[in-house]
mmCIF file of C-alpha atoms in Angstrom:
data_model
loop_
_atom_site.group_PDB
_atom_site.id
_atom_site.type_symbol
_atom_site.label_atom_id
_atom_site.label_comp_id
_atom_site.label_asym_id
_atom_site.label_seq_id
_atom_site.Cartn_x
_atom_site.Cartn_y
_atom_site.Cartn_z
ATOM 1 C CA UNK A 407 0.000 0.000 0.000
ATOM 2 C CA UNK A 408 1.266 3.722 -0.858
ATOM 3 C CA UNK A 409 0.078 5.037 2.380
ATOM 4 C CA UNK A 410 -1.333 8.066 0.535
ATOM 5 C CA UNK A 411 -5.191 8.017 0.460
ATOM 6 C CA UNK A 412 -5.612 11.218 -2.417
ATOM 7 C CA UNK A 413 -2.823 9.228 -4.754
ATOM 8 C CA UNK A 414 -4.599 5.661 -4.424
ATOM 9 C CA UNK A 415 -8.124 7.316 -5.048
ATOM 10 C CA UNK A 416 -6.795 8.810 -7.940
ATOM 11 C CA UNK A 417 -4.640 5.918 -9.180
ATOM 12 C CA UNK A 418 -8.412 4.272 -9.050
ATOM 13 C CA UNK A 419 -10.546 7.184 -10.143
ATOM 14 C CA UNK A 420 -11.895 7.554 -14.017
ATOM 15 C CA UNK A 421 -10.975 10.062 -16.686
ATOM 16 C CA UNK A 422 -13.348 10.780 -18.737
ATOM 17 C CA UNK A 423 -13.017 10.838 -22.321
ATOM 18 C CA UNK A 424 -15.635 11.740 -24.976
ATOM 19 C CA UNK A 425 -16.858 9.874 -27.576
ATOM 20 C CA UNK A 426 -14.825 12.431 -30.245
ATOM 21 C CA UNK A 427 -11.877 11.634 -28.893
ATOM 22 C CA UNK A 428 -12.181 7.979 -28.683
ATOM 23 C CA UNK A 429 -12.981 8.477 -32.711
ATOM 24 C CA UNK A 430 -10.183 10.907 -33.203
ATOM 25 C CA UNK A 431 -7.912 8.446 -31.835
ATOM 26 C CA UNK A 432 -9.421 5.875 -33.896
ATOM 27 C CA UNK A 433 -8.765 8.118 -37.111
ATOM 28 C CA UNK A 434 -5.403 9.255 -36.236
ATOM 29 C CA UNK A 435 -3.852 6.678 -34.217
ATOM 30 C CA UNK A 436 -2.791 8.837 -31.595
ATOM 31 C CA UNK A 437 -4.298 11.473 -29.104
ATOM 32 C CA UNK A 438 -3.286 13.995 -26.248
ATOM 33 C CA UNK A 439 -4.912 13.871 -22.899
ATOM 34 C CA UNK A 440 -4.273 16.602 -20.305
ATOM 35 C CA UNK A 441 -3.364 16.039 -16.702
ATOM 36 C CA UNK A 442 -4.191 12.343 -17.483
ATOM 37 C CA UNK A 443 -1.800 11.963 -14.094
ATOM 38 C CA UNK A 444 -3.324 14.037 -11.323
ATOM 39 C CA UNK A 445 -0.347 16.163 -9.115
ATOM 40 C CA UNK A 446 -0.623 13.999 -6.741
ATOM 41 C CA UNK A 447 0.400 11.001 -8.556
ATOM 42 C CA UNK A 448 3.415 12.416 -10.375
ATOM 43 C CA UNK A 449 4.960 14.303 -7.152
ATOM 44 C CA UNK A 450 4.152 11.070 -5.491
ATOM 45 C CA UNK A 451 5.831 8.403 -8.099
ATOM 46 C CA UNK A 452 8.519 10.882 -10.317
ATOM 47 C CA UNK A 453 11.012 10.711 -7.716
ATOM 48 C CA UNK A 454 10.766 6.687 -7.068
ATOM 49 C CA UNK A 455 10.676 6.140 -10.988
ATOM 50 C CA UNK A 456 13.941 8.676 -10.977
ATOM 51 C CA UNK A 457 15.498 6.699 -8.462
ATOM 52 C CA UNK A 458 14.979 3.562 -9.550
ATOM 53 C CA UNK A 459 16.112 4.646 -13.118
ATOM 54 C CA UNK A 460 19.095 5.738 -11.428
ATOM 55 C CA UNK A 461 19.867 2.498 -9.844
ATOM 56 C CA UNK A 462 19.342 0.173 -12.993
ATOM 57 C CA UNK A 463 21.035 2.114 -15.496
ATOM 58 C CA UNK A 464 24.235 0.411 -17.146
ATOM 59 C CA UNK A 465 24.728 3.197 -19.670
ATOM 60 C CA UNK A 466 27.924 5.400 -18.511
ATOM 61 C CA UNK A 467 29.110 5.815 -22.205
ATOM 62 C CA UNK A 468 29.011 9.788 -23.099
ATOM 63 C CA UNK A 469 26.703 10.825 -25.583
ATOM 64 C CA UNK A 470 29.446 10.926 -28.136
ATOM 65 C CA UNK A 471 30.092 7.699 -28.290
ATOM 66 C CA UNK A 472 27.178 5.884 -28.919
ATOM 67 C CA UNK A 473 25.093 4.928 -31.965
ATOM 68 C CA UNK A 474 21.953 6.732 -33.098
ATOM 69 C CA UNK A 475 19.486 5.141 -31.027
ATOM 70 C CA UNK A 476 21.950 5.026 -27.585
ATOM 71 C CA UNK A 477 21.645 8.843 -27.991
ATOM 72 C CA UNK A 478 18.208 8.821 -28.213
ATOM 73 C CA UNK A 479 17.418 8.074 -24.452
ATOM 74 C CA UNK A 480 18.190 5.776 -21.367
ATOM 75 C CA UNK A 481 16.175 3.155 -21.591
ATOM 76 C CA UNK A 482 14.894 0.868 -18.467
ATOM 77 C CA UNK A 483 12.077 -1.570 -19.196
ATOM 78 C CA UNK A 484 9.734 -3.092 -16.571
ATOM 79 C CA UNK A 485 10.416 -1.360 -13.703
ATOM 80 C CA UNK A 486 7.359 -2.671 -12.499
ATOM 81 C CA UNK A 487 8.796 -5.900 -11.860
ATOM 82 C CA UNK A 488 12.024 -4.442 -10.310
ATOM 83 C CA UNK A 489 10.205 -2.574 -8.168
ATOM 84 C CA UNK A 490 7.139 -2.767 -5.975
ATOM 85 C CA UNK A 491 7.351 0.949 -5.253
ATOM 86 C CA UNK A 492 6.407 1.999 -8.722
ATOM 87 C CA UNK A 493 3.999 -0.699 -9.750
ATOM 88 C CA UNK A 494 1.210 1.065 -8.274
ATOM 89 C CA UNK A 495 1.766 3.693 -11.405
ATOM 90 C CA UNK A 496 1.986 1.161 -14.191
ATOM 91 C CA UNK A 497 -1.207 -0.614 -12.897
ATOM 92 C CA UNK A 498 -3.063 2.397 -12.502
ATOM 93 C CA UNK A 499 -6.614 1.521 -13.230
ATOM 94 C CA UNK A 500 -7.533 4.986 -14.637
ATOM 95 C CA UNK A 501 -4.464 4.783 -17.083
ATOM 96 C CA UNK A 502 -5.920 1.344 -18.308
ATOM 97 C CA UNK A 503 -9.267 1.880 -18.573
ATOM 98 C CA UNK A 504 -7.951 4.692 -20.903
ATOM 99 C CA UNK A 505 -6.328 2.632 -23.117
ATOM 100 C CA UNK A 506 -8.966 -0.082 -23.388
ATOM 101 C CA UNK A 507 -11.653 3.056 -23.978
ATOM 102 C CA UNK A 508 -9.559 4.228 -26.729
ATOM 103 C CA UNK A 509 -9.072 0.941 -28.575
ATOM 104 C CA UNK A 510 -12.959 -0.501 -27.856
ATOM 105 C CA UNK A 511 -11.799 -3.384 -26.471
ATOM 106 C CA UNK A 512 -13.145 -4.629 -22.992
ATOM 107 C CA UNK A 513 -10.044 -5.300 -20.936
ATOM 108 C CA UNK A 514 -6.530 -4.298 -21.515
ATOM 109 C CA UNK A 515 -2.824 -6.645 -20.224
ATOM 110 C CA UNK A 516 0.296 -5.209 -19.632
ATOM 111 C CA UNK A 517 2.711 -6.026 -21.983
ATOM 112 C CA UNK A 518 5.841 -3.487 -20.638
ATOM 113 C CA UNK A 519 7.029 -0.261 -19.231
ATOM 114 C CA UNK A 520 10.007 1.611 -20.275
ATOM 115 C CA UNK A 521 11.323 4.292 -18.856
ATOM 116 C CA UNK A 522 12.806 7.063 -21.339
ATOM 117 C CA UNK A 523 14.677 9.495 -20.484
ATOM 118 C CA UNK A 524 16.352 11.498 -23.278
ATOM 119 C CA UNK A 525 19.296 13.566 -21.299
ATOM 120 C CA UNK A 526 20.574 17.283 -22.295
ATOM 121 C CA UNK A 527 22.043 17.039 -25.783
ATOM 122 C CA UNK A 528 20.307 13.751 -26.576
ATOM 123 C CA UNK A 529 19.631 12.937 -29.870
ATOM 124 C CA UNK A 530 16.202 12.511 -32.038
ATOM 125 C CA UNK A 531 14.218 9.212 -31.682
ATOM 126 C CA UNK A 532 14.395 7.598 -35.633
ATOM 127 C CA UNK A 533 10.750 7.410 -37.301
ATOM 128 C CA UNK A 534 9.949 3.772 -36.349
ATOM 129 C CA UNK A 535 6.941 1.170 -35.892
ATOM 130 C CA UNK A 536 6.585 0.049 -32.029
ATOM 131 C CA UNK A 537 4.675 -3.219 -33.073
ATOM 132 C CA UNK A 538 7.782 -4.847 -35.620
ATOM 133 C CA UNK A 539 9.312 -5.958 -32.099
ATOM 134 C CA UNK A 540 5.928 -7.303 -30.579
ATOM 135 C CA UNK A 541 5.028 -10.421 -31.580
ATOM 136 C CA UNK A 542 1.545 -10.522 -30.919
ATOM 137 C CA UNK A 543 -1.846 -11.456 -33.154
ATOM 138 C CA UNK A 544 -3.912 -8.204 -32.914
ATOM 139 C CA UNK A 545 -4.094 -4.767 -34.138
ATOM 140 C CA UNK A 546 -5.287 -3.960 -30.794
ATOM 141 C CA UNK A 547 -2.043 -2.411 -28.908
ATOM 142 C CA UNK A 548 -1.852 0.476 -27.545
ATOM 143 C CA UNK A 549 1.528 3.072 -25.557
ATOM 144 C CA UNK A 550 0.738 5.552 -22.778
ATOM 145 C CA UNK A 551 4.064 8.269 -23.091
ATOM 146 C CA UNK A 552 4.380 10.403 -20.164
ATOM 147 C CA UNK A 553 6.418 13.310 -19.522
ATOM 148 C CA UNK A 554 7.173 12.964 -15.463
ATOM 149 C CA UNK A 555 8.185 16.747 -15.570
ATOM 150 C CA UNK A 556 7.412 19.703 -18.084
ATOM 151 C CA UNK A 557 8.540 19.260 -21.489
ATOM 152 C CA UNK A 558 8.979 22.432 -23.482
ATOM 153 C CA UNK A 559 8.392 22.974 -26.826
ATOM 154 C CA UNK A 560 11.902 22.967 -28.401
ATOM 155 C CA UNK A 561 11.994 19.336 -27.164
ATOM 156 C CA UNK A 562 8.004 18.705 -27.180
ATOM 157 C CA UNK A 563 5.943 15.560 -27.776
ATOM 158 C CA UNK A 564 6.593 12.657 -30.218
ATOM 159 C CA UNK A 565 5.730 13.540 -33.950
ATOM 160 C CA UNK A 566 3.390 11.492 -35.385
ATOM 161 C CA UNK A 567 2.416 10.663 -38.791
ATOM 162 C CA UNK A 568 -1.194 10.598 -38.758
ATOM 163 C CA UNK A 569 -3.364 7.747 -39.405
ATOM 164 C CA UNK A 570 -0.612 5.646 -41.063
ATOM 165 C CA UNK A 571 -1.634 2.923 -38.285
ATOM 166 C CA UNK A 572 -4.669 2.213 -41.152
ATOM 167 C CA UNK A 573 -1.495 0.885 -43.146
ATOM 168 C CA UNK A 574 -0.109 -1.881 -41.172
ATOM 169 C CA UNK A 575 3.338 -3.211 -41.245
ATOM 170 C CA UNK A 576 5.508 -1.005 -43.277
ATOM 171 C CA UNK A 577 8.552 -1.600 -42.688
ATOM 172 C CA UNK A 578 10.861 -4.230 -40.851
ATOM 173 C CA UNK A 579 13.169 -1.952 -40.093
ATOM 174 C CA UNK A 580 14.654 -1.442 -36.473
ATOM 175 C CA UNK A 581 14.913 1.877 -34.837
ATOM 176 C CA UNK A 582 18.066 3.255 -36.568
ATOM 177 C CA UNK A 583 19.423 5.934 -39.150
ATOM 178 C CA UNK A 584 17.880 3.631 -41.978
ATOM 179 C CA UNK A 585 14.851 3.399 -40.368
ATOM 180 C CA UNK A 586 14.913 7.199 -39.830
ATOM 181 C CA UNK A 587 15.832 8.030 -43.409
ATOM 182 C CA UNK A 588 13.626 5.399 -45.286
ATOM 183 C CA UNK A 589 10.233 5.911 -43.252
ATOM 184 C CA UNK A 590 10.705 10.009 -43.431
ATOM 185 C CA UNK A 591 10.796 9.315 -47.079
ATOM 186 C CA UNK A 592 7.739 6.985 -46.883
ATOM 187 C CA UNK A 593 5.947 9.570 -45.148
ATOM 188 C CA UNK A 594 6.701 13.195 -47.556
ATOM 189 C CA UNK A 595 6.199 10.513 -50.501
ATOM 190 C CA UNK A 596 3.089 9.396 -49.651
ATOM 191 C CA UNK A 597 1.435 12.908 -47.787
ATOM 192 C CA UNK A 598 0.948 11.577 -44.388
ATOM 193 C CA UNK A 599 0.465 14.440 -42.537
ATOM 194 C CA UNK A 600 2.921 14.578 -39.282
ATOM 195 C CA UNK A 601 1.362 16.180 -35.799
ATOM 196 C CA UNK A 602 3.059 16.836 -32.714
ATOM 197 C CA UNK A 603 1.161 18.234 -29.797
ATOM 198 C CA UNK A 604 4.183 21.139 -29.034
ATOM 199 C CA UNK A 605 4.950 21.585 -24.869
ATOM 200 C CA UNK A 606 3.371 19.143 -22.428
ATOM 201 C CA UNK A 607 3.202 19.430 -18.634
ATOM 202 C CA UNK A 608 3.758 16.502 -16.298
ATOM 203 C CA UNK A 609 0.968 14.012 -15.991
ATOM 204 C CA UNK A 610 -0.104 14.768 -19.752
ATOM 205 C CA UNK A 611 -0.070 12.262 -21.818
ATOM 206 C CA UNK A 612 -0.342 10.661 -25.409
ATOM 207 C CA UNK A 613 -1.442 7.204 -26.311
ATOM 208 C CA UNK A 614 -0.597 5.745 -29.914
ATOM 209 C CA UNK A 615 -1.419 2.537 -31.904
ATOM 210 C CA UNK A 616 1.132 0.085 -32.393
ATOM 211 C CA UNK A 617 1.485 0.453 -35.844
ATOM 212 C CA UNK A 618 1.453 4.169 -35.757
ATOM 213 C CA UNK A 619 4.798 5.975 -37.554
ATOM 214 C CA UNK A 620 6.223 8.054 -34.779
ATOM 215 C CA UNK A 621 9.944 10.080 -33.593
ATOM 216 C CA UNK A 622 10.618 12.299 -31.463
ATOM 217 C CA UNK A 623 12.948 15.590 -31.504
ATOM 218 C CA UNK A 624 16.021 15.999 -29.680
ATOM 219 C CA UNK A 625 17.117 17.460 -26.399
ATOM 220 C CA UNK A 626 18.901 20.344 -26.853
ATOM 221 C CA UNK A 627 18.099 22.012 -23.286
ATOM 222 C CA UNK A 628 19.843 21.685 -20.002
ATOM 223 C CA UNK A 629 17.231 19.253 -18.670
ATOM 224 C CA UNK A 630 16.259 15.709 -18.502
ATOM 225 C CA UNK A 631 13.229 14.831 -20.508
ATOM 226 C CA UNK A 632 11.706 12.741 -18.350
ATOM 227 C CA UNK A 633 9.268 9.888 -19.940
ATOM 228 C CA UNK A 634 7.628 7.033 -18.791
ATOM 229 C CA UNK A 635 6.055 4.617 -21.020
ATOM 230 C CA UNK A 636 3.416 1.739 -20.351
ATOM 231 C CA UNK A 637 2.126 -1.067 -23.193
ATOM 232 C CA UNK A 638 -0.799 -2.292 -23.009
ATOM 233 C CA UNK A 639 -2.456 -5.334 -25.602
ATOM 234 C CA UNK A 640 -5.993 -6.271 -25.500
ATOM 235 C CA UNK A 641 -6.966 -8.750 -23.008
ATOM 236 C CA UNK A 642 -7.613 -12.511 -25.150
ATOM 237 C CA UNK A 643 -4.907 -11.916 -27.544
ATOM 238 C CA UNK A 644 -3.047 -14.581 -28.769
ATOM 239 C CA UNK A 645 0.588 -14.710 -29.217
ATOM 240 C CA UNK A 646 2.163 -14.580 -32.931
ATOM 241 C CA UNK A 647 4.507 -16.691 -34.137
ATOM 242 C CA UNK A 648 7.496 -14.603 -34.091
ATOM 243 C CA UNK A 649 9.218 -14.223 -37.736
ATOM 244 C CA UNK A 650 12.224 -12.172 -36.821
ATOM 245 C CA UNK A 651 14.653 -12.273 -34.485
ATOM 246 C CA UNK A 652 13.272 -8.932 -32.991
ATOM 247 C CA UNK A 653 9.936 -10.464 -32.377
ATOM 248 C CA UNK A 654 11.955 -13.565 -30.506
ATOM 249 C CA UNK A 655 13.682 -11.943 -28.544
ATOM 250 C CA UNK A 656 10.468 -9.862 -27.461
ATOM 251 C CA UNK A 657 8.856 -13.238 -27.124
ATOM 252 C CA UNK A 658 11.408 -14.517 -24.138
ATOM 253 C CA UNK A 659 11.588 -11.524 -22.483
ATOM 254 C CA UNK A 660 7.995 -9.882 -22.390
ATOM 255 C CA UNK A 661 6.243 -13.226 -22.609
ATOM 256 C CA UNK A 662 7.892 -15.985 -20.989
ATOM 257 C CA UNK A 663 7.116 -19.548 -21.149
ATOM 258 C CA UNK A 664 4.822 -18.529 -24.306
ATOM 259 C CA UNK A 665 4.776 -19.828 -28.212
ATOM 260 C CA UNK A 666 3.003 -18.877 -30.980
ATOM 261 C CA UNK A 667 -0.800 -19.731 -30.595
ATOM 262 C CA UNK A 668 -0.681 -19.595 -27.123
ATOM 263 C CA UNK A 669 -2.851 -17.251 -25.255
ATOM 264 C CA UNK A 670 -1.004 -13.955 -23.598
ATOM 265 C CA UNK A 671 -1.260 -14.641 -20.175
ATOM 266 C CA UNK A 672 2.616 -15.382 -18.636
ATOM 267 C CA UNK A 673 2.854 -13.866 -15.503
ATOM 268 C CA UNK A 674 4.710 -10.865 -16.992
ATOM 269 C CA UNK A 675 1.529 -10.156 -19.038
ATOM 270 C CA UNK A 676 -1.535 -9.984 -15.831
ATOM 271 C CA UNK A 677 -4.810 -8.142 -16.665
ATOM 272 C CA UNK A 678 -4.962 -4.629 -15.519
ATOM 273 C CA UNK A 679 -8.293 -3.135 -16.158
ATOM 274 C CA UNK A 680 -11.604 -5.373 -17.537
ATOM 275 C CA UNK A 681 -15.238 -4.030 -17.572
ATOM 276 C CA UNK A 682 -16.361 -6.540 -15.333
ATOM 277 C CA UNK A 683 -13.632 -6.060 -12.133
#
Protein backbone atom coordinates (compact mmCIF):
# COMPACT_ATOMS: atom_id res chain seq x y z
CA UNK A 1 0.00 0.00 0.00
CA UNK A 2 1.27 3.72 -0.86
CA UNK A 3 0.08 5.04 2.38
CA UNK A 4 -1.33 8.07 0.53
CA UNK A 5 -5.19 8.02 0.46
CA UNK A 6 -5.61 11.22 -2.42
CA UNK A 7 -2.82 9.23 -4.75
CA UNK A 8 -4.60 5.66 -4.42
CA UNK A 9 -8.12 7.32 -5.05
CA UNK A 10 -6.80 8.81 -7.94
CA UNK A 11 -4.64 5.92 -9.18
CA UNK A 12 -8.41 4.27 -9.05
CA UNK A 13 -10.55 7.18 -10.14
CA UNK A 14 -11.90 7.55 -14.02
CA UNK A 15 -10.97 10.06 -16.69
CA UNK A 16 -13.35 10.78 -18.74
CA UNK A 17 -13.02 10.84 -22.32
CA UNK A 18 -15.63 11.74 -24.98
CA UNK A 19 -16.86 9.87 -27.58
CA UNK A 20 -14.82 12.43 -30.25
CA UNK A 21 -11.88 11.63 -28.89
CA UNK A 22 -12.18 7.98 -28.68
CA UNK A 23 -12.98 8.48 -32.71
CA UNK A 24 -10.18 10.91 -33.20
CA UNK A 25 -7.91 8.45 -31.84
CA UNK A 26 -9.42 5.87 -33.90
CA UNK A 27 -8.76 8.12 -37.11
CA UNK A 28 -5.40 9.25 -36.24
CA UNK A 29 -3.85 6.68 -34.22
CA UNK A 30 -2.79 8.84 -31.60
CA UNK A 31 -4.30 11.47 -29.10
CA UNK A 32 -3.29 14.00 -26.25
CA UNK A 33 -4.91 13.87 -22.90
CA UNK A 34 -4.27 16.60 -20.31
CA UNK A 35 -3.36 16.04 -16.70
CA UNK A 36 -4.19 12.34 -17.48
CA UNK A 37 -1.80 11.96 -14.09
CA UNK A 38 -3.32 14.04 -11.32
CA UNK A 39 -0.35 16.16 -9.12
CA UNK A 40 -0.62 14.00 -6.74
CA UNK A 41 0.40 11.00 -8.56
CA UNK A 42 3.42 12.42 -10.37
CA UNK A 43 4.96 14.30 -7.15
CA UNK A 44 4.15 11.07 -5.49
CA UNK A 45 5.83 8.40 -8.10
CA UNK A 46 8.52 10.88 -10.32
CA UNK A 47 11.01 10.71 -7.72
CA UNK A 48 10.77 6.69 -7.07
CA UNK A 49 10.68 6.14 -10.99
CA UNK A 50 13.94 8.68 -10.98
CA UNK A 51 15.50 6.70 -8.46
CA UNK A 52 14.98 3.56 -9.55
CA UNK A 53 16.11 4.65 -13.12
CA UNK A 54 19.09 5.74 -11.43
CA UNK A 55 19.87 2.50 -9.84
CA UNK A 56 19.34 0.17 -12.99
CA UNK A 57 21.03 2.11 -15.50
CA UNK A 58 24.24 0.41 -17.15
CA UNK A 59 24.73 3.20 -19.67
CA UNK A 60 27.92 5.40 -18.51
CA UNK A 61 29.11 5.82 -22.20
CA UNK A 62 29.01 9.79 -23.10
CA UNK A 63 26.70 10.82 -25.58
CA UNK A 64 29.45 10.93 -28.14
CA UNK A 65 30.09 7.70 -28.29
CA UNK A 66 27.18 5.88 -28.92
CA UNK A 67 25.09 4.93 -31.97
CA UNK A 68 21.95 6.73 -33.10
CA UNK A 69 19.49 5.14 -31.03
CA UNK A 70 21.95 5.03 -27.58
CA UNK A 71 21.65 8.84 -27.99
CA UNK A 72 18.21 8.82 -28.21
CA UNK A 73 17.42 8.07 -24.45
CA UNK A 74 18.19 5.78 -21.37
CA UNK A 75 16.17 3.15 -21.59
CA UNK A 76 14.89 0.87 -18.47
CA UNK A 77 12.08 -1.57 -19.20
CA UNK A 78 9.73 -3.09 -16.57
CA UNK A 79 10.42 -1.36 -13.70
CA UNK A 80 7.36 -2.67 -12.50
CA UNK A 81 8.80 -5.90 -11.86
CA UNK A 82 12.02 -4.44 -10.31
CA UNK A 83 10.21 -2.57 -8.17
CA UNK A 84 7.14 -2.77 -5.97
CA UNK A 85 7.35 0.95 -5.25
CA UNK A 86 6.41 2.00 -8.72
CA UNK A 87 4.00 -0.70 -9.75
CA UNK A 88 1.21 1.07 -8.27
CA UNK A 89 1.77 3.69 -11.40
CA UNK A 90 1.99 1.16 -14.19
CA UNK A 91 -1.21 -0.61 -12.90
CA UNK A 92 -3.06 2.40 -12.50
CA UNK A 93 -6.61 1.52 -13.23
CA UNK A 94 -7.53 4.99 -14.64
CA UNK A 95 -4.46 4.78 -17.08
CA UNK A 96 -5.92 1.34 -18.31
CA UNK A 97 -9.27 1.88 -18.57
CA UNK A 98 -7.95 4.69 -20.90
CA UNK A 99 -6.33 2.63 -23.12
CA UNK A 100 -8.97 -0.08 -23.39
CA UNK A 101 -11.65 3.06 -23.98
CA UNK A 102 -9.56 4.23 -26.73
CA UNK A 103 -9.07 0.94 -28.58
CA UNK A 104 -12.96 -0.50 -27.86
CA UNK A 105 -11.80 -3.38 -26.47
CA UNK A 106 -13.14 -4.63 -22.99
CA UNK A 107 -10.04 -5.30 -20.94
CA UNK A 108 -6.53 -4.30 -21.51
CA UNK A 109 -2.82 -6.65 -20.22
CA UNK A 110 0.30 -5.21 -19.63
CA UNK A 111 2.71 -6.03 -21.98
CA UNK A 112 5.84 -3.49 -20.64
CA UNK A 113 7.03 -0.26 -19.23
CA UNK A 114 10.01 1.61 -20.28
CA UNK A 115 11.32 4.29 -18.86
CA UNK A 116 12.81 7.06 -21.34
CA UNK A 117 14.68 9.50 -20.48
CA UNK A 118 16.35 11.50 -23.28
CA UNK A 119 19.30 13.57 -21.30
CA UNK A 120 20.57 17.28 -22.29
CA UNK A 121 22.04 17.04 -25.78
CA UNK A 122 20.31 13.75 -26.58
CA UNK A 123 19.63 12.94 -29.87
CA UNK A 124 16.20 12.51 -32.04
CA UNK A 125 14.22 9.21 -31.68
CA UNK A 126 14.39 7.60 -35.63
CA UNK A 127 10.75 7.41 -37.30
CA UNK A 128 9.95 3.77 -36.35
CA UNK A 129 6.94 1.17 -35.89
CA UNK A 130 6.59 0.05 -32.03
CA UNK A 131 4.68 -3.22 -33.07
CA UNK A 132 7.78 -4.85 -35.62
CA UNK A 133 9.31 -5.96 -32.10
CA UNK A 134 5.93 -7.30 -30.58
CA UNK A 135 5.03 -10.42 -31.58
CA UNK A 136 1.54 -10.52 -30.92
CA UNK A 137 -1.85 -11.46 -33.15
CA UNK A 138 -3.91 -8.20 -32.91
CA UNK A 139 -4.09 -4.77 -34.14
CA UNK A 140 -5.29 -3.96 -30.79
CA UNK A 141 -2.04 -2.41 -28.91
CA UNK A 142 -1.85 0.48 -27.54
CA UNK A 143 1.53 3.07 -25.56
CA UNK A 144 0.74 5.55 -22.78
CA UNK A 145 4.06 8.27 -23.09
CA UNK A 146 4.38 10.40 -20.16
CA UNK A 147 6.42 13.31 -19.52
CA UNK A 148 7.17 12.96 -15.46
CA UNK A 149 8.19 16.75 -15.57
CA UNK A 150 7.41 19.70 -18.08
CA UNK A 151 8.54 19.26 -21.49
CA UNK A 152 8.98 22.43 -23.48
CA UNK A 153 8.39 22.97 -26.83
CA UNK A 154 11.90 22.97 -28.40
CA UNK A 155 11.99 19.34 -27.16
CA UNK A 156 8.00 18.70 -27.18
CA UNK A 157 5.94 15.56 -27.78
CA UNK A 158 6.59 12.66 -30.22
CA UNK A 159 5.73 13.54 -33.95
CA UNK A 160 3.39 11.49 -35.39
CA UNK A 161 2.42 10.66 -38.79
CA UNK A 162 -1.19 10.60 -38.76
CA UNK A 163 -3.36 7.75 -39.41
CA UNK A 164 -0.61 5.65 -41.06
CA UNK A 165 -1.63 2.92 -38.28
CA UNK A 166 -4.67 2.21 -41.15
CA UNK A 167 -1.50 0.89 -43.15
CA UNK A 168 -0.11 -1.88 -41.17
CA UNK A 169 3.34 -3.21 -41.25
CA UNK A 170 5.51 -1.00 -43.28
CA UNK A 171 8.55 -1.60 -42.69
CA UNK A 172 10.86 -4.23 -40.85
CA UNK A 173 13.17 -1.95 -40.09
CA UNK A 174 14.65 -1.44 -36.47
CA UNK A 175 14.91 1.88 -34.84
CA UNK A 176 18.07 3.26 -36.57
CA UNK A 177 19.42 5.93 -39.15
CA UNK A 178 17.88 3.63 -41.98
CA UNK A 179 14.85 3.40 -40.37
CA UNK A 180 14.91 7.20 -39.83
CA UNK A 181 15.83 8.03 -43.41
CA UNK A 182 13.63 5.40 -45.29
CA UNK A 183 10.23 5.91 -43.25
CA UNK A 184 10.71 10.01 -43.43
CA UNK A 185 10.80 9.32 -47.08
CA UNK A 186 7.74 6.98 -46.88
CA UNK A 187 5.95 9.57 -45.15
CA UNK A 188 6.70 13.20 -47.56
CA UNK A 189 6.20 10.51 -50.50
CA UNK A 190 3.09 9.40 -49.65
CA UNK A 191 1.44 12.91 -47.79
CA UNK A 192 0.95 11.58 -44.39
CA UNK A 193 0.46 14.44 -42.54
CA UNK A 194 2.92 14.58 -39.28
CA UNK A 195 1.36 16.18 -35.80
CA UNK A 196 3.06 16.84 -32.71
CA UNK A 197 1.16 18.23 -29.80
CA UNK A 198 4.18 21.14 -29.03
CA UNK A 199 4.95 21.58 -24.87
CA UNK A 200 3.37 19.14 -22.43
CA UNK A 201 3.20 19.43 -18.63
CA UNK A 202 3.76 16.50 -16.30
CA UNK A 203 0.97 14.01 -15.99
CA UNK A 204 -0.10 14.77 -19.75
CA UNK A 205 -0.07 12.26 -21.82
CA UNK A 206 -0.34 10.66 -25.41
CA UNK A 207 -1.44 7.20 -26.31
CA UNK A 208 -0.60 5.75 -29.91
CA UNK A 209 -1.42 2.54 -31.90
CA UNK A 210 1.13 0.08 -32.39
CA UNK A 211 1.48 0.45 -35.84
CA UNK A 212 1.45 4.17 -35.76
CA UNK A 213 4.80 5.98 -37.55
CA UNK A 214 6.22 8.05 -34.78
CA UNK A 215 9.94 10.08 -33.59
CA UNK A 216 10.62 12.30 -31.46
CA UNK A 217 12.95 15.59 -31.50
CA UNK A 218 16.02 16.00 -29.68
CA UNK A 219 17.12 17.46 -26.40
CA UNK A 220 18.90 20.34 -26.85
CA UNK A 221 18.10 22.01 -23.29
CA UNK A 222 19.84 21.68 -20.00
CA UNK A 223 17.23 19.25 -18.67
CA UNK A 224 16.26 15.71 -18.50
CA UNK A 225 13.23 14.83 -20.51
CA UNK A 226 11.71 12.74 -18.35
CA UNK A 227 9.27 9.89 -19.94
CA UNK A 228 7.63 7.03 -18.79
CA UNK A 229 6.06 4.62 -21.02
CA UNK A 230 3.42 1.74 -20.35
CA UNK A 231 2.13 -1.07 -23.19
CA UNK A 232 -0.80 -2.29 -23.01
CA UNK A 233 -2.46 -5.33 -25.60
CA UNK A 234 -5.99 -6.27 -25.50
CA UNK A 235 -6.97 -8.75 -23.01
CA UNK A 236 -7.61 -12.51 -25.15
CA UNK A 237 -4.91 -11.92 -27.54
CA UNK A 238 -3.05 -14.58 -28.77
CA UNK A 239 0.59 -14.71 -29.22
CA UNK A 240 2.16 -14.58 -32.93
CA UNK A 241 4.51 -16.69 -34.14
CA UNK A 242 7.50 -14.60 -34.09
CA UNK A 243 9.22 -14.22 -37.74
CA UNK A 244 12.22 -12.17 -36.82
CA UNK A 245 14.65 -12.27 -34.48
CA UNK A 246 13.27 -8.93 -32.99
CA UNK A 247 9.94 -10.46 -32.38
CA UNK A 248 11.95 -13.56 -30.51
CA UNK A 249 13.68 -11.94 -28.54
CA UNK A 250 10.47 -9.86 -27.46
CA UNK A 251 8.86 -13.24 -27.12
CA UNK A 252 11.41 -14.52 -24.14
CA UNK A 253 11.59 -11.52 -22.48
CA UNK A 254 7.99 -9.88 -22.39
CA UNK A 255 6.24 -13.23 -22.61
CA UNK A 256 7.89 -15.98 -20.99
CA UNK A 257 7.12 -19.55 -21.15
CA UNK A 258 4.82 -18.53 -24.31
CA UNK A 259 4.78 -19.83 -28.21
CA UNK A 260 3.00 -18.88 -30.98
CA UNK A 261 -0.80 -19.73 -30.59
CA UNK A 262 -0.68 -19.59 -27.12
CA UNK A 263 -2.85 -17.25 -25.26
CA UNK A 264 -1.00 -13.95 -23.60
CA UNK A 265 -1.26 -14.64 -20.18
CA UNK A 266 2.62 -15.38 -18.64
CA UNK A 267 2.85 -13.87 -15.50
CA UNK A 268 4.71 -10.86 -16.99
CA UNK A 269 1.53 -10.16 -19.04
CA UNK A 270 -1.53 -9.98 -15.83
CA UNK A 271 -4.81 -8.14 -16.67
CA UNK A 272 -4.96 -4.63 -15.52
CA UNK A 273 -8.29 -3.13 -16.16
CA UNK A 274 -11.60 -5.37 -17.54
CA UNK A 275 -15.24 -4.03 -17.57
CA UNK A 276 -16.36 -6.54 -15.33
CA UNK A 277 -13.63 -6.06 -12.13
Amino acid sequence: MLGNVQVENDLQTNYLITEEQRKQYEKDGHLLLRQLATPAIVDCFRPIILSEVHRLNQETRPLEERDTYGKAFLQISNLWEQSDAVKPFVFARRFAKVAAELMGVAGVRMYHDQALFKEPGGGHTPWHQDQIYWPVDTEKTITLWMPLVHVPEEVGSMTFASGSHHRGYISKLEISDQSHKTLKQYIEAEGIPQIGYGAMAAGDATFHAGWTLHSAPGNPTSNTREVMTIIYVADDTRVLEPDTNARKNDLARWMPGLQGGDLINSPLNPVIYREDR
